[in-house]
XYZ file of C-alpha atoms in Angstrom:
440
model
C 23.639 96.958 -17.936
C 22.260 98.118 -15.360
C 24.272 99.504 -13.721
C 26.300 101.940 -16.515
C 24.352 105.780 -16.471
C 22.261 105.654 -19.299
C 24.478 108.103 -21.812
C 27.259 105.577 -21.168
C 25.023 102.823 -22.754
C 24.116 105.805 -25.176
C 27.438 106.608 -26.698
C 28.694 103.070 -26.310
C 25.815 101.904 -28.777
C 26.767 104.571 -30.954
C 30.335 103.446 -30.819
C 29.454 100.251 -31.684
C 26.989 101.132 -35.398
C 30.644 103.161 -36.044
C 32.400 100.185 -35.586
C 30.265 98.578 -37.647
C 30.277 100.656 -40.472
C 33.047 101.057 -40.653
C 33.609 97.748 -41.012
C 30.632 97.184 -43.820
C 33.061 97.860 -47.539
C 34.501 94.496 -45.841
C 31.818 93.204 -47.987
C 33.110 94.658 -51.428
C 36.471 92.899 -50.512
C 37.644 89.728 -51.291
C 41.235 88.227 -50.115
C 43.454 89.364 -46.932
C 41.473 87.007 -44.590
C 44.744 84.034 -43.750
C 46.245 88.036 -42.367
C 42.600 88.341 -40.553
C 43.116 85.301 -38.833
C 46.833 85.880 -37.725
C 46.163 89.005 -36.532
C 42.942 88.682 -35.060
C 44.253 84.764 -32.755
C 47.759 86.918 -32.018
C 46.442 90.081 -29.833
C 43.229 87.640 -27.725
C 46.975 85.068 -27.450
C 48.219 88.529 -26.722
C 45.253 88.793 -24.001
C 44.379 85.989 -22.717
C 47.535 85.792 -20.100
C 45.487 88.642 -17.579
C 42.094 85.842 -17.297
C 43.879 83.521 -15.559
C 44.186 83.455 -12.251
C 46.973 81.773 -11.868
C 48.848 83.999 -13.702
C 47.054 86.759 -14.482
C 49.190 88.680 -10.952
C 52.214 88.166 -11.954
C 51.932 88.834 -16.017
C 52.248 92.505 -17.601
C 49.731 92.822 -19.452
C 48.081 96.196 -19.036
C 46.314 98.024 -21.215
C 48.085 98.942 -24.900
C 50.823 96.466 -24.232
C 50.354 94.921 -27.466
C 48.749 97.669 -29.050
C 51.841 97.130 -32.056
C 49.566 93.718 -33.173
C 46.261 96.700 -34.165
C 48.879 99.646 -35.400
C 50.953 96.851 -37.380
C 46.870 95.062 -38.974
C 46.474 98.576 -39.747
C 49.803 99.300 -41.495
C 49.109 96.131 -43.786
C 45.369 95.410 -43.499
C 42.663 97.733 -45.880
C 41.053 99.624 -42.809
C 37.291 98.233 -43.143
C 39.366 94.360 -42.911
C 41.904 96.217 -40.024
C 38.646 97.033 -38.574
C 37.623 92.923 -37.180
C 41.845 92.306 -35.494
C 41.169 93.908 -32.557
C 38.155 92.254 -31.773
C 38.205 88.709 -30.778
C 41.330 90.259 -28.592
C 39.389 93.151 -26.721
C 35.729 90.522 -26.438
C 39.000 88.411 -24.603
C 40.639 90.973 -22.293
C 40.931 91.868 -18.791
C 38.844 93.605 -17.285
C 39.153 94.835 -13.334
C 35.709 96.534 -13.004
C 31.267 95.604 -13.597
C 28.850 95.151 -15.309
C 32.320 93.305 -17.879
C 30.200 92.347 -20.409
C 29.665 95.742 -21.452
C 32.757 96.452 -20.604
C 34.797 94.413 -23.299
C 31.765 95.475 -25.829
C 32.956 99.315 -25.341
C 36.982 98.645 -25.801
C 35.912 95.988 -28.191
C 33.928 98.190 -30.363
C 36.692 101.229 -29.114
C 39.939 99.111 -30.954
C 38.086 98.620 -33.586
C 37.096 102.221 -34.489
C 41.302 102.782 -33.237
C 42.449 100.192 -35.641
C 40.559 101.338 -38.368
C 41.493 105.256 -38.190
C 44.927 104.448 -37.656
C 44.535 102.555 -41.559
C 43.375 105.492 -42.876
C 45.972 107.675 -42.173
C 48.409 105.370 -42.890
C 46.596 104.870 -46.123
C 46.133 108.830 -47.046
C 49.676 109.237 -47.401
C 50.789 106.372 -49.250
C 51.725 104.420 -46.297
C 50.953 101.020 -48.743
C 53.445 101.791 -51.487
C 55.530 102.986 -49.559
C 55.853 99.946 -47.277
C 56.599 97.933 -50.507
C 59.397 100.165 -51.866
C 63.040 99.511 -52.165
C 63.009 103.594 -50.412
C 61.025 102.368 -46.938
C 61.922 105.262 -44.501
C 58.847 107.275 -46.825
C 57.216 104.402 -44.868
C 57.504 106.471 -42.267
C 55.753 109.558 -42.410
C 52.339 107.177 -42.889
C 53.477 104.837 -39.886
C 53.813 107.699 -37.443
C 49.537 109.503 -39.109
C 48.367 105.696 -38.199
C 49.868 106.194 -35.055
C 48.750 109.337 -34.684
C 45.606 108.934 -35.670
C 45.505 105.021 -32.811
C 46.339 107.386 -30.283
C 43.225 110.478 -31.043
C 40.226 108.389 -31.652
C 41.366 106.455 -28.536
C 41.207 109.348 -26.652
C 38.565 111.377 -27.664
C 36.231 107.550 -27.289
C 37.546 107.315 -23.833
C 36.912 110.954 -22.532
C 34.035 111.575 -24.458
C 32.324 107.528 -22.239
C 34.304 109.527 -19.028
C 32.389 112.508 -19.688
C 29.405 109.632 -20.007
C 29.800 108.269 -17.574
C 31.337 109.464 -14.796
C 30.462 113.252 -15.800
C 33.632 114.047 -15.820
C 34.254 117.952 -18.140
C 35.427 117.153 -21.780
C 37.890 119.448 -21.450
C 39.574 117.814 -18.141
C 39.246 114.360 -19.492
C 40.967 115.221 -23.255
C 43.279 117.284 -21.471
C 44.379 114.559 -19.197
C 44.734 112.270 -21.130
C 46.857 113.391 -24.794
C 49.280 115.101 -22.382
C 50.417 111.268 -20.894
C 49.789 109.391 -25.048
C 50.978 110.380 -27.634
C 54.488 109.024 -26.437
C 54.041 106.004 -26.050
C 51.794 105.460 -29.325
C 54.556 106.858 -30.841
C 56.877 104.057 -30.169
C 54.425 101.830 -30.875
C 53.661 103.180 -33.782
C 56.836 102.106 -34.493
C 56.805 98.783 -33.038
C 53.731 98.210 -35.239
C 55.877 100.119 -38.121
C 58.333 96.422 -37.718
C 56.587 94.329 -37.841
C 54.232 95.150 -41.545
C 58.268 95.339 -42.129
C 59.329 91.472 -41.528
C 55.362 90.110 -42.376
C 56.584 91.461 -45.308
C 59.514 90.246 -45.553
C 61.156 86.759 -47.247
C 60.857 85.662 -43.656
C 57.344 85.870 -43.316
C 54.410 85.899 -41.350
C 56.539 84.162 -38.047
C 59.799 86.747 -38.479
C 57.028 89.970 -37.298
C 56.359 87.870 -33.905
C 60.356 88.458 -32.400
C 58.925 92.406 -32.748
C 56.758 91.229 -29.686
C 59.987 89.920 -27.793
C 61.491 92.948 -26.719
C 58.576 94.872 -26.274
C 57.429 91.549 -23.725
C 60.347 92.332 -22.082
C 60.115 95.949 -21.342
C 56.761 95.510 -20.417
C 57.283 93.472 -17.273
C 60.493 95.184 -16.266
C 57.870 98.216 -16.040
C 56.104 96.092 -14.158
C 57.902 95.096 -11.806
C 59.870 98.823 -10.851
C 55.688 99.155 -10.280
C 55.036 96.674 -8.154
C 58.597 97.097 -6.473
C 57.152 100.609 -6.003
C 54.051 99.707 -5.772
C 55.520 97.710 -2.222
C 57.181 100.426 -1.176
C 54.317 103.321 -0.702
C 52.866 100.425 1.323
C 55.417 99.726 3.356
C 55.351 103.989 4.201
C 51.701 103.595 4.610
C 51.958 100.979 7.399
C 54.205 102.976 9.244
C 52.756 106.527 9.318
C 49.684 105.465 9.772
C 50.888 103.584 13.755
C 52.404 106.448 14.517
C 49.713 109.017 12.845
C 46.890 105.500 15.517
C 50.120 106.138 18.786
C 49.664 109.726 18.454
C 46.707 111.003 17.444
C 47.668 114.924 17.674
C 49.471 114.861 15.489
C 47.765 113.156 12.755
C 49.021 113.975 9.510
C 51.489 115.676 10.109
C 54.076 112.888 8.660
C 52.829 113.758 4.691
C 52.044 117.651 5.464
C 56.017 117.046 6.697
C 57.186 114.972 2.679
C 55.482 117.702 0.597
C 56.913 120.619 2.483
C 60.534 118.729 1.898
C 59.687 118.709 -1.944
C 59.158 121.599 -1.629
C 61.980 123.399 -0.304
C 64.207 120.110 -2.836
C 62.018 122.147 -5.972
C 63.255 125.486 -5.206
C 66.970 123.987 -4.573
C 66.828 122.206 -7.434
C 67.932 118.534 -6.147
C 68.625 115.691 -8.898
C 64.925 114.957 -9.756
C 66.152 111.616 -9.123
C 66.193 111.581 -4.512
C 63.046 113.742 -4.565
C 61.215 110.646 -3.906
C 63.418 109.138 -1.094
C 63.776 112.912 0.246
C 59.276 112.824 0.292
C 60.448 109.535 2.621
C 62.661 111.274 5.041
C 60.118 113.960 5.266
C 56.955 110.869 6.178
C 58.975 108.928 8.293
C 60.679 111.563 9.849
C 59.102 110.756 13.512
C 58.915 107.098 13.005
C 60.636 106.239 15.446
C 57.869 107.622 18.337
C 56.747 104.455 17.793
C 58.810 102.975 20.469
C 58.397 106.542 22.687
C 56.136 105.964 25.249
C 52.019 106.507 24.676
C 51.626 108.941 27.812
C 54.339 111.033 27.091
C 53.893 111.360 23.598
C 50.435 112.855 24.484
C 50.736 115.027 27.874
C 49.054 118.142 27.684
C 51.312 119.691 29.564
C 55.919 120.011 29.375
C 58.132 117.619 29.062
C 59.363 116.180 33.270
C 63.660 116.667 31.965
C 63.334 112.551 31.928
C 60.551 112.622 29.161
C 62.127 115.421 27.561
C 65.741 112.477 28.002
C 62.651 109.556 26.564
C 61.494 111.137 23.813
C 65.033 112.488 22.286
C 65.673 109.003 21.851
C 63.548 108.686 18.616
C 65.838 109.939 16.312
C 67.359 106.847 16.048
C 64.674 104.377 17.480
C 63.525 105.370 13.747
C 67.205 105.115 12.249
C 67.330 101.604 13.162
C 63.687 100.385 12.607
C 64.331 101.237 9.134
C 68.024 100.456 8.942
C 66.366 96.620 7.298
C 64.715 99.485 4.438
C 67.745 99.779 0.993
C 64.847 101.537 -0.843
C 64.916 104.142 1.950
C 69.132 105.152 1.666
C 69.850 108.744 2.020
C 66.391 108.807 4.016
C 68.125 107.319 7.604
C 69.992 109.752 7.859
C 67.110 112.381 8.073
C 65.672 109.912 10.088
C 67.947 110.198 12.479
C 69.674 113.781 12.889
C 66.215 115.874 11.341
C 67.294 116.681 15.516
C 70.615 118.011 14.328
C 71.065 121.781 15.003
C 74.161 124.401 13.247
C 75.231 125.560 16.023
C 75.843 121.342 18.079
C 72.903 121.434 20.006
C 71.171 119.327 19.397
C 70.469 115.231 19.477
C 71.031 113.012 19.211
C 75.123 113.468 18.160
C 75.725 117.427 18.293
C 76.675 117.985 14.658
C 77.859 120.950 13.585
C 77.489 122.738 10.852
C 77.632 121.412 6.857
C 78.476 117.770 9.810
C 75.022 117.785 9.801
C 73.877 115.526 6.176
C 72.241 117.646 3.751
C 67.822 116.075 4.283
C 68.261 116.144 7.759
C 68.212 120.059 7.690
C 65.532 119.935 4.380
C 63.643 118.024 7.126
C 64.669 120.108 10.250
C 62.794 123.854 8.976
C 59.801 121.225 7.106
C 59.105 119.486 10.325
C 59.421 122.553 11.721
C 57.419 124.589 10.593
C 54.951 122.647 9.837
C 55.508 121.767 13.611
C 54.003 125.959 13.885
C 51.541 126.232 11.945
C 49.703 122.805 13.126
C 47.212 123.076 16.750
C 49.173 120.246 19.028
C 47.911 119.784 22.783
C 49.843 121.287 23.784
C 49.142 125.064 22.261
C 47.575 126.885 19.366
C 49.294 126.450 15.857
C 51.263 129.779 14.391
C 49.848 131.639 11.123
C 51.793 130.888 8.265
C 53.767 134.038 8.221
C 54.277 134.172 12.017
C 56.352 130.864 11.936
C 58.071 131.490 8.703
C 59.530 134.905 11.160
C 60.491 132.067 13.612
C 61.762 129.463 11.020
C 64.097 132.907 9.958
C 65.346 133.786 12.533
C 66.892 130.620 13.696
C 68.736 130.465 10.705
C 72.405 130.129 11.582
C 71.976 128.171 14.850
C 69.407 126.217 14.896
C 68.442 125.838 10.687
C 70.256 126.112 7.365
C 69.823 129.390 6.506
C 69.282 127.965 2.901
C 66.937 125.143 3.468
C 65.226 128.365 5.228
C 65.179 130.486 2.387
C 64.715 127.431 -0.665
C 60.395 127.065 1.614
C 60.343 131.216 2.337
C 60.251 130.622 -1.994
C 58.357 128.249 -2.415
C 55.448 129.383 -0.036
C 55.403 132.186 -2.447
C 54.918 130.418 -4.458
C 52.280 127.254 -4.556
C 51.076 128.942 -0.679
C 49.962 126.260 1.978
C 47.136 125.249 3.402
C 47.911 125.057 7.856
C 45.721 122.366 9.087
C 44.992 121.862 13.175
C 45.840 118.191 13.738
C 44.271 118.128 17.936
C 39.754 118.606 17.547
C 40.447 118.846 21.573
C 40.587 123.271 20.995
C 39.333 123.189 24.273
C 43.092 121.883 25.588
C 45.358 123.825 24.488
C 46.327 126.249 27.017
C 47.790 128.894 24.463
C 51.047 128.645 25.071
C 53.402 130.430 22.740
C 54.750 127.800 19.906
C 59.106 127.925 20.755
C 60.870 125.988 18.308
C 64.185 125.183 20.322
C 61.161 125.152 23.631
C 59.506 121.394 23.389
C 60.516 119.096 21.173
C 58.919 119.010 16.607
């Protein structure tokens, strides 16, 4: 407990005492213990796989994966009895950060209070009677109230512990949690209600387990998606870091081009599904520079014609490097063609107008804008306004006017943080930036 601030320790102790107070009326209530043992055991069994070192990283068990079991307990049991269902699973569940003991105690108290709140809301609206009645749909309202109470209690307690342990402002903590919590808890509430109905049906408690199967499958699919996305992000980061190490003067350029590309795409109302791929295209547009000699990339003065021809091969190098990465899709075309010009004087293939892929036209504008507003080894940065004027001047010949207008609108709305990418100001000779000059 020493690693936990004093305010957080007091907060956890108060939560534990409140949970104990909520459970006190159980002394006057008999029965229900068979259901408590079954539900508590089920919830504990659901939490246990995540602690196994051999399967813990391959099963989709996370916070909230099996909340339907707790909500089913809230719908089936009196509030003081339902409190006990959450405790064994919370104490046995996986904890990734230390101190593990204090975190498990906090989790047990938090879930116990949330389950008690859900049971109270459900009971106040007559959920138990509605569940037994033949007109079952009337149980949906009490169940929704119970799920909402469960959500609000968890959110309030999470916000409080963030404020106590990490000094996050309460308003900020609660706002962030409330925005993303209600929808999944409503789904959990519906699943919990289905478990409660099957539990009370002639088929008995065993039939309620079938509700958890689709929940587990959906969690598994969701976990696989996030693992795949994390692998994609790691691949991108590794490639970008390699480029940044090789070309120290453009450090941070790739990420900013990705950000500017997304700003343009949003102004053009591109489909959200394409935005991530376009961001990857912007981030990786210069990955081919890994195939360009370092002395050429870091040269202070103007390039010779031979050096220019070497550096102009980087789009083709980049295209070949990412050819086998399937998730990049349209990004490959943008990497290959982001130096093409609308008038056909670009490279590597001299494409004209609409022959240039849409992503490449977006990345070309984002790339040129960030290059002009960043200090390089061969010239100083331009102000944002001057860079936009240069883009407008070259629109129709070098850049797609539609993309330029979208960037102007986006910057008027969101602004832009310029950054110096070279620490050696004394080496910058004040050469005026030219979009059509040295390859950006």
